[in-house]
GROMACS .gro file of C-alpha atoms in nm:
model
  346
    1MET     CA    1   1.894   2.368  -0.537
    2ASP     CA    2   2.066   2.055  -0.417
    3TYR     CA    3   1.894   1.791  -0.631
    4ARG     CA    4   1.979   1.426  -0.573
    5PRO     CA    5   1.771   1.183  -0.777
    6ILE     CA    6   1.827   0.809  -0.782
    7GLU     CA    7   1.993   0.697  -1.104
    8ARG     CA    8   1.785   0.433  -1.280
    9ALA     CA    9   1.796   0.251  -1.610
   10PRO     CA   10   1.610   0.427  -1.895
   11GLY     CA   11   1.337   0.161  -1.900
   12ALA     CA   12   1.284   0.147  -1.524
   13PHE     CA   13   0.927   0.166  -1.398
   14GLN     CA   14   0.996   0.468  -1.175
   15GLN     CA   15   1.074   0.749  -1.414
   16PRO     CA   16   1.271   1.065  -1.324
   17VAL     CA   17   1.135   1.405  -1.229
   18THR     CA   18   1.341   1.711  -1.318
   19ALA     CA   19   1.457   1.975  -1.072
   20GLU     CA   20   1.254   2.239  -1.254
   21GLN     CA   21   0.939   2.028  -1.229
   22ILE     CA   22   0.992   1.996  -0.854
   23ARG     CA   23   1.033   2.374  -0.826
   24ALA     CA   24   0.713   2.425  -1.025
   25MET     CA   25   0.517   2.180  -0.810
   26CYS     CA   26   0.641   2.351  -0.493
   27ARG     CA   27   0.551   2.698  -0.621
   28ARG     CA   28   0.204   2.582  -0.715
   29ALA     CA   29   0.150   2.408  -0.381
   30PHE     CA   30   0.300   2.670  -0.147
   31GLY     CA   31   0.324   2.996  -0.343
   32LYS     CA   32   0.580   3.176  -0.557
   33HIS     CA   33   0.767   3.296  -0.248
   34VAL     CA   34   0.882   2.945  -0.155
   35HIS     CA   35   1.246   2.856  -0.207
   36VAL     CA   36   1.346   2.495  -0.273
   37ARG     CA   37   1.671   2.439  -0.090
   38GLY     CA   38   1.706   2.072  -0.181
   39ALA     CA   39   1.529   1.759  -0.304
   40VAL     CA   40   1.655   1.409  -0.231
   41GLU     CA   41   1.484   1.106  -0.382
   42LEU     CA   42   1.421   0.839  -0.121
   43GLY     CA   43   1.465   0.474  -0.207
   44LEU     CA   44   1.138   0.383  -0.038
   45GLY     CA   45   0.877   0.186  -0.223
   46SER     CA   46   0.865   0.061  -0.578
   47TYR     CA   47   0.562   0.243  -0.714
   48ASN     CA   48   0.558   0.619  -0.653
   49SER     CA   49   0.873   0.831  -0.678
   50THR     CA   50   0.926   0.981  -0.332
   51PHE     CA   51   1.136   1.286  -0.242
   52ARG     CA   52   1.229   1.469   0.073
   53VAL     CA   53   1.207   1.835  -0.023
   54ASP     CA   54   1.359   2.104   0.203
   55LEU     CA   55   1.180   2.438   0.170
   56ASP     CA   56   1.243   2.795   0.289
   57ASN     CA   57   0.991   3.079   0.321
   58LEU     CA   58   0.693   2.860   0.397
   59ARG     CA   59   0.390   3.040   0.538
   60ASP     CA   60   0.128   2.896   0.772
   61LEU     CA   61   0.241   2.537   0.728
   62SER     CA   62   0.158   2.320   1.027
   63ASP     CA   63   0.407   2.036   1.050
   64ASN     CA   64   0.333   1.692   1.181
   65PRO     CA   65   0.464   1.682   1.541
   66GLY     CA   66   0.720   1.422   1.439
   67ALA     CA   67   0.880   1.635   1.170
   68THR     CA   68   1.210   1.813   1.229
   69GLU     CA   69   1.358   2.137   1.105
   70VAL     CA   70   1.705   2.128   0.951
   71GLY     CA   71   1.905   2.447   0.907
   72GLY     CA   72   1.594   2.664   0.929
   73THR     CA   73   1.420   2.478   0.649
   74ARG     CA   74   1.100   2.277   0.660
   75PRO     CA   75   1.114   1.924   0.521
   76VAL     CA   76   0.814   1.789   0.334
   77ILE     CA   77   0.753   1.470   0.141
   78LEU     CA   78   0.670   1.481  -0.230
   79ARG     CA   79   0.525   1.168  -0.389
   80VAL     CA   80   0.489   1.149  -0.767
   81ALA     CA   81   0.279   0.876  -0.926
   82PRO     CA   82   0.384   0.681  -1.237
   83GLU     CA   83   0.262   0.791  -1.577
   84GLN     CA   84  -0.081   0.653  -1.656
   85ALA     CA   85   0.050   0.439  -1.943
   86ARG     CA   86   0.283   0.258  -1.702
   87ARG     CA   87   0.017   0.163  -1.448
   88TYR     CA   88  -0.146  -0.177  -1.431
   89ARG     CA   89  -0.525  -0.183  -1.447
   90SER     CA   90  -0.524  -0.354  -1.107
   91GLU     CA   91  -0.342  -0.049  -0.966
   92ARG     CA   92  -0.549   0.226  -1.120
   93GLU     CA   93  -0.531   0.576  -0.971
   94LEU     CA   94  -0.367   0.471  -0.645
   95MET     CA   95  -0.278   0.823  -0.532
   96ARG     CA   96  -0.632   0.944  -0.594
   97ASN     CA   97  -0.753   0.639  -0.407
   98GLU     CA   98  -0.544   0.735  -0.104
   99HIS     CA   99  -0.669   1.093  -0.116
  100ALA     CA  100  -1.031   0.970  -0.122
  101SER     CA  101  -0.973   0.729   0.164
  102LEU     CA  102  -0.829   0.971   0.421
  103PRO     CA  103  -1.165   1.064   0.583
  104PHE     CA  104  -1.230   0.695   0.645
  105LEU     CA  105  -0.891   0.645   0.811
  106ALA     CA  106  -0.994   0.880   1.091
  107PRO     CA  107  -0.933   0.617   1.364
  108ILE     CA  108  -0.559   0.629   1.287
  109ALA     CA  109  -0.540   0.993   1.175
  110ALA     CA  110  -0.285   1.077   1.447
  111LEU     CA  111  -0.043   0.828   1.290
  112LEU     CA  112  -0.079   0.949   0.930
  113PRO     CA  113   0.115   1.222   0.751
  114ARG     CA  114  -0.088   1.537   0.683
  115THR     CA  115  -0.171   1.608   0.322
  116LEU     CA  116  -0.044   1.956   0.234
  117ALA     CA  117  -0.130   1.977  -0.135
  118VAL     CA  118  -0.226   1.753  -0.426
  119GLY     CA  119  -0.200   1.800  -0.801
  120PHE     CA  120  -0.412   1.593  -1.036
  121THR     CA  121  -0.433   1.839  -1.329
  122HIS     CA  122  -0.122   1.708  -1.513
  123GLU     CA  123  -0.037   2.064  -1.612
  124ILE     CA  124   0.319   2.059  -1.474
  125LEU     CA  125   0.394   1.699  -1.564
  126GLY     CA  126   0.172   1.420  -1.685
  127ARG     CA  127   0.153   1.255  -1.343
  128ASP     CA  128  -0.037   1.293  -1.018
  129TYR     CA  129   0.157   1.422  -0.718
  130MET     CA  130   0.103   1.485  -0.348
  131PHE     CA  131   0.285   1.680  -0.077
  132GLN     CA  132   0.270   1.548   0.279
  133THR     CA  133   0.428   1.628   0.613
  134MET     CA  134   0.729   1.417   0.701
  135LEU     CA  135   0.667   1.163   0.973
  136GLY     CA  136   0.903   1.137   1.265
  137GLY     CA  137   1.069   0.814   1.372
  138VAL     CA  138   1.257   0.552   1.175
  139PRO     CA  139   1.126   0.285   0.935
  140ALA     CA  140   1.011  -0.020   1.130
  141PRO     CA  141   1.249  -0.270   0.963
  142GLN     CA  142   1.540  -0.052   1.077
  143GLY     CA  143   1.390   0.030   1.417
  144LEU     CA  144   1.299  -0.329   1.507
  145ALA     CA  145   1.658  -0.438   1.446
  146ALA     CA  146   1.760  -0.238   1.755
  147TYR     CA  147   1.559  -0.468   1.987
  148PRO     CA  148   1.597  -0.835   2.083
  149ARG     CA  149   1.354  -1.037   1.875
  150PRO     CA  150   1.128  -1.141   2.168
  151ARG     CA  151   1.049  -0.772   2.226
  152TRP     CA  152   0.910  -0.741   1.877
  153ALA     CA  153   0.587  -0.893   2.010
  154SER     CA  154   0.473  -0.556   2.143
  155PHE     CA  155   0.514  -0.407   1.794
  156PHE     CA  156   0.291  -0.673   1.638
  157ALA     CA  157   0.035  -0.630   1.916
  158GLN     CA  158   0.017  -0.259   1.830
  159LEU     CA  159  -0.014  -0.345   1.462
  160GLY     CA  160  -0.305  -0.576   1.544
  161ALA     CA  161  -0.484  -0.297   1.730
  162ILE     CA  162  -0.428  -0.051   1.444
  163THR     CA  163  -0.559  -0.302   1.191
  164ARG     CA  164  -0.864  -0.374   1.408
  165ASP     CA  165  -0.943  -0.001   1.423
  166ILE     CA  166  -0.918   0.031   1.044
  167HIS     CA  167  -1.136  -0.275   0.985
  168ALA     CA  168  -1.401  -0.137   1.221
  169VAL     CA  169  -1.487   0.136   0.968
  170GLY     CA  170  -1.785   0.038   0.756
  171GLY     CA  171  -1.873   0.142   0.402
  172GLU     CA  172  -2.163   0.121   0.159
  173ARG     CA  173  -2.018  -0.066  -0.141
  174PHE     CA  174  -1.730  -0.302  -0.213
  175GLY     CA  175  -1.414  -0.221  -0.409
  176ARG     CA  176  -1.161   0.061  -0.425
  177VAL     CA  177  -1.248   0.367  -0.221
  178ALA     CA  178  -1.216   0.589  -0.530
  179GLY     CA  179  -1.386   0.326  -0.747
  180PRO     CA  180  -1.480   0.117  -0.921
  181THR     CA  181  -1.722  -0.010  -0.657
  182PHE     CA  182  -1.959  -0.304  -0.659
  183ALA     CA  183  -2.286  -0.399  -0.493
  184THR     CA  184  -2.154  -0.740  -0.380
  185TRP     CA  185  -1.827  -0.879  -0.252
  186THR     CA  186  -1.840  -1.152  -0.517
  187GLU     CA  187  -1.837  -0.892  -0.794
  188ALA     CA  188  -1.545  -0.707  -0.633
  189VAL     CA  189  -1.335  -1.023  -0.589
  190LEU     CA  190  -1.400  -1.151  -0.941
  191ALA     CA  191  -1.316  -0.808  -1.089
  192SER     CA  192  -0.990  -0.800  -0.892
  193LEU     CA  193  -0.889  -1.149  -1.008
  194SER     CA  194  -0.979  -1.065  -1.368
  195ASP     CA  195  -0.782  -0.738  -1.367
  196THR     CA  196  -0.472  -0.902  -1.222
  197ALA     CA  197  -0.491  -1.192  -1.466
  198ALA     CA  198  -0.524  -0.950  -1.759
  199ASP     CA  199  -0.224  -0.750  -1.634
  200LEU     CA  200  -0.015  -1.066  -1.609
  201GLU     CA  201  -0.113  -1.179  -1.957
  202GLU     CA  202  -0.034  -0.838  -2.107
  203ALA     CA  203   0.309  -0.868  -1.945
  204GLY     CA  204   0.356  -1.203  -2.121
  205LEU     CA  205   0.312  -1.413  -1.807
  206ASP     CA  206   0.093  -1.721  -1.766
  207ALA     CA  207  -0.217  -1.641  -1.561
  208ALA     CA  208  -0.412  -1.962  -1.624
  209ASP     CA  209  -0.387  -2.059  -1.257
  210LEU     CA  210  -0.536  -1.729  -1.143
  211ARG     CA  211  -0.820  -1.766  -1.390
  212GLN     CA  212  -0.883  -2.116  -1.250
  213VAL     CA  213  -0.914  -1.963  -0.905
  214ALA     CA  214  -1.161  -1.709  -1.044
  215ALA     CA  215  -1.368  -1.993  -1.190
  216VAL     CA  216  -1.376  -2.168  -0.850
  217ALA     CA  217  -1.470  -1.839  -0.681
  218GLU     CA  218  -1.755  -1.789  -0.926
  219ARG     CA  219  -1.884  -2.145  -0.873
  220HIS     CA  220  -1.882  -2.087  -0.499
  221SER     CA  221  -2.016  -1.734  -0.503
  222GLU     CA  222  -2.248  -1.818  -0.215
  223VAL     CA  223  -1.941  -1.839   0.009
  224LEU     CA  224  -1.830  -1.490  -0.089
  225GLU     CA  225  -2.188  -1.365  -0.062
  226GLU     CA  226  -2.174  -1.436   0.312
  227VAL     CA  227  -1.969  -1.116   0.339
  228LYS     CA  228  -2.247  -0.857   0.356
  229GLU     CA  229  -2.088  -0.547   0.506
  230PRO     CA  230  -1.798  -0.364   0.337
  231ARG     CA  231  -1.517  -0.284   0.578
  232MET     CA  232  -1.217  -0.057   0.531
  233LEU     CA  233  -0.901  -0.247   0.428
  234HIS     CA  234  -0.561  -0.079   0.427
  235GLY     CA  235  -0.425  -0.304   0.154
  236ASP     CA  236  -0.054  -0.259   0.231
  237LEU     CA  237  -0.011  -0.227   0.607
  238TRP     CA  238   0.300  -0.406   0.726
  239THR     CA  239   0.645  -0.324   0.864
  240VAL     CA  240   0.771  -0.145   0.552
  241ASN     CA  241   0.494   0.116   0.578
  242VAL     CA  242   0.528   0.185   0.950
  243MET     CA  243   0.752   0.418   1.152
  244VAL     CA  244   0.869   0.352   1.509
  245GLU     CA  245   1.004   0.583   1.776
  246PRO     CA  246   1.383   0.562   1.805
  247GLY     CA  247   1.514   0.481   2.152
  248ALA     CA  248   1.180   0.380   2.306
  249ALA     CA  249   1.186   0.110   2.574
  250GLU     CA  250   0.971  -0.111   2.349
  251PRO     CA  251   0.918  -0.090   1.972
  252THR     CA  252   0.652   0.181   1.950
  253ILE     CA  253   0.461   0.264   1.632
  254CYS     CA  254   0.449   0.639   1.569
  255GLY     CA  255   0.351   0.657   1.202
  256VAL     CA  256   0.174   0.480   0.916
  257PHE     CA  257   0.214   0.578   0.551
  258ASP     CA  258   0.143   0.465   0.193
  259CYS     CA  259  -0.233   0.421   0.224
  260ASP     CA  260  -0.299   0.414  -0.150
  261ARG     CA  261  -0.428   0.056  -0.176
  262THR     CA  262  -0.727   0.100   0.051
  263SER     CA  263  -1.054  -0.069  -0.039
  264TRP     CA  264  -1.386  -0.184   0.101
  265GLY     CA  265  -1.417  -0.557   0.157
  266ASP     CA  266  -1.382  -0.854   0.390
  267PRO     CA  267  -1.124  -0.778   0.662
  268GLU     CA  268  -0.978  -1.127   0.620
  269ALA     CA  269  -0.883  -1.034   0.263
  270ASP     CA  270  -0.646  -0.760   0.381
  271TRP     CA  271  -0.272  -0.787   0.315
  272THR     CA  272  -0.201  -0.743   0.687
  273ILE     CA  273  -0.397  -1.057   0.773
  274ARG     CA  274  -0.193  -1.259   0.524
  275MET     CA  275   0.136  -1.132   0.661
  276ALA     CA  276   0.042  -1.171   1.027
  277GLY     CA  277  -0.042  -1.536   0.972
  278ARG     CA  278   0.259  -1.637   0.766
  279ARG     CA  279   0.493  -1.730   1.053
  280PRO     CA  280   0.291  -1.892   1.332
  281GLY     CA  281   0.481  -1.963   1.650
  282THR     CA  282   0.684  -1.640   1.625
  283GLU     CA  283   0.651  -1.290   1.765
  284ARG     CA  284   0.387  -1.226   1.498
  285ASP     CA  285   0.138  -1.425   1.706
  286ALA     CA  286   0.103  -1.116   1.929
  287PHE     CA  287  -0.093  -0.957   1.643
  288TRP     CA  288  -0.390  -1.181   1.720
  289THR     CA  289  -0.397  -1.089   2.090
  290THR     CA  290  -0.523  -0.742   1.999
  291TYR     CA  291  -0.684  -0.802   1.661
  292GLY     CA  292  -0.884  -1.107   1.766
  293PRO     CA  293  -0.925  -1.454   1.612
  294LEU     CA  294  -1.026  -1.528   1.255
  295ALA     CA  295  -1.341  -1.719   1.164
  296THR     CA  296  -1.298  -2.095   1.172
  297THR     CA  297  -1.585  -2.211   0.949
  298PRO     CA  298  -1.521  -2.414   0.631
  299GLU     CA  299  -1.666  -2.125   0.432
  300ALA     CA  300  -1.416  -1.883   0.584
  301ALA     CA  301  -1.131  -2.122   0.508
  302LEU     CA  302  -1.242  -2.138   0.143
  303ARG     CA  303  -1.260  -1.760   0.121
  304ARG     CA  304  -0.909  -1.729   0.265
  305GLN     CA  305  -0.770  -1.947  -0.014
  306ILE     CA  306  -0.933  -1.719  -0.273
  307TYR     CA  307  -0.782  -1.418  -0.096
  308ARG     CA  308  -0.447  -1.593  -0.088
  309ALA     CA  309  -0.464  -1.632  -0.466
  310ARG     CA  310  -0.535  -1.258  -0.507
  311HIS     CA  311  -0.223  -1.178  -0.307
  312VAL     CA  312  -0.005  -1.426  -0.494
  313GLY     CA  313  -0.120  -1.285  -0.827
  314ALA     CA  314  -0.031  -0.934  -0.712
  315ILE     CA  315   0.309  -1.054  -0.586
  316ARG     CA  316   0.380  -1.216  -0.923
  317LEU     CA  317   0.298  -0.891  -1.101
  318GLU     CA  318   0.512  -0.685  -0.866
  319ARG     CA  319   0.810  -0.918  -0.901
  320TYR     CA  320   0.785  -0.898  -1.278
  321ARG     CA  321   0.778  -0.518  -1.269
  322LEU     CA  322   1.087  -0.512  -1.048
  323GLY     CA  323   1.270  -0.751  -1.278
  324GLY     CA  324   1.267  -1.033  -1.027
  325THR     CA  325   1.193  -1.312  -1.274
  326ARG     CA  326   1.412  -1.546  -1.072
  327ASN     CA  327   1.147  -1.554  -0.797
  328LEU     CA  328   0.847  -1.590  -1.026
  329PRO     CA  329   0.839  -1.974  -1.008
  330GLU     CA  330   0.763  -1.950  -0.634
  331THR     CA  331   0.434  -1.777  -0.715
  332TYR     CA  332   0.333  -2.062  -0.946
  333ASP     CA  333   0.421  -2.316  -0.676
  334GLU     CA  334   0.208  -2.135  -0.419
  335MET     CA  335  -0.080  -2.098  -0.662
  336ARG     CA  336  -0.074  -2.473  -0.725
  337ASP     CA  337  -0.106  -2.522  -0.351
  338VAL     CA  338  -0.398  -2.279  -0.343
  339LEU     CA  339  -0.577  -2.467  -0.620
  340GLY     CA  340  -0.518  -2.795  -0.439
  341CYS     CA  341  -0.672  -2.654  -0.122
  342LEU     CA  342  -0.968  -2.510  -0.313
  343HIS     CA  343  -1.041  -2.836  -0.492
  344ALA     CA  344  -1.014  -3.030  -0.164
  345ALA     CA  345  -1.256  -2.793   0.004
  346SER     CA  346  -1.511  -2.772  -0.277
   0.00000   0.00000   0.00000
């Protein structure tokens, strides 16, 4: 077996998986007859450990149309979640959350990798894992670089349409697809802010500003209560989680992956909406031509500041986990701006 893990420091968040554990996971998922030719850890993402695994002797495995065969082998993707003790409470059971959300992502099913097998028993190793088909194409950041920047507009228009289709799916309660769920959007937002603040404080970071936002949100719960119908949110849909067709005349989306942060909520709270609006006057504006305009009421503007704070808190936590303490002050600067906007509007 050609095993190529990424070398990391002993205390790194993403912990190693042994070659024998990969063999055991493959045998359990595909049968004892399967032969693991190779496993290469991919440097994609900062949460799950992701491997391309090349397998021989697979039986009745239907590949995603975009997948390729190399040397008679079948490539699959293996994703291994962090140990439970290493997870933040605001990121609980993300892989299980993705697995539960797949039926609700039916509008974009043709773009998603197929789930081949999952393991949540912790019998082989004390971590969840999932096998998926390997998507064709190239990562969007790499693929977009092959086109003049003005032609990126078509990519963002496609992303707007995909996001609109996801947001059109309705649910029954607010919160993570796999739970916890809440009867009201106010409860879901306040729980999210509280969890993130607690994670930051346990990490030794100041979260007073996030708790101030939570207090404002609670005082103005009637604004959040205007959101009555839970809608499907992807939670992490942007260029880094999208594949594009190589060599197409225009940047063409052919795959979407990493759907583990899905939830039910207000579409305007989704990560994609934040990112699409961050650089007005650029090719990102094409997103709105297919997605549609955002609400313009004062109440909607107030809600968007609360959502902005949720994102900034999550960014602060992620930067800390990745060791990026140098960029932490930027999150405090932005949160001060959020608080200023909230106080001006309330």
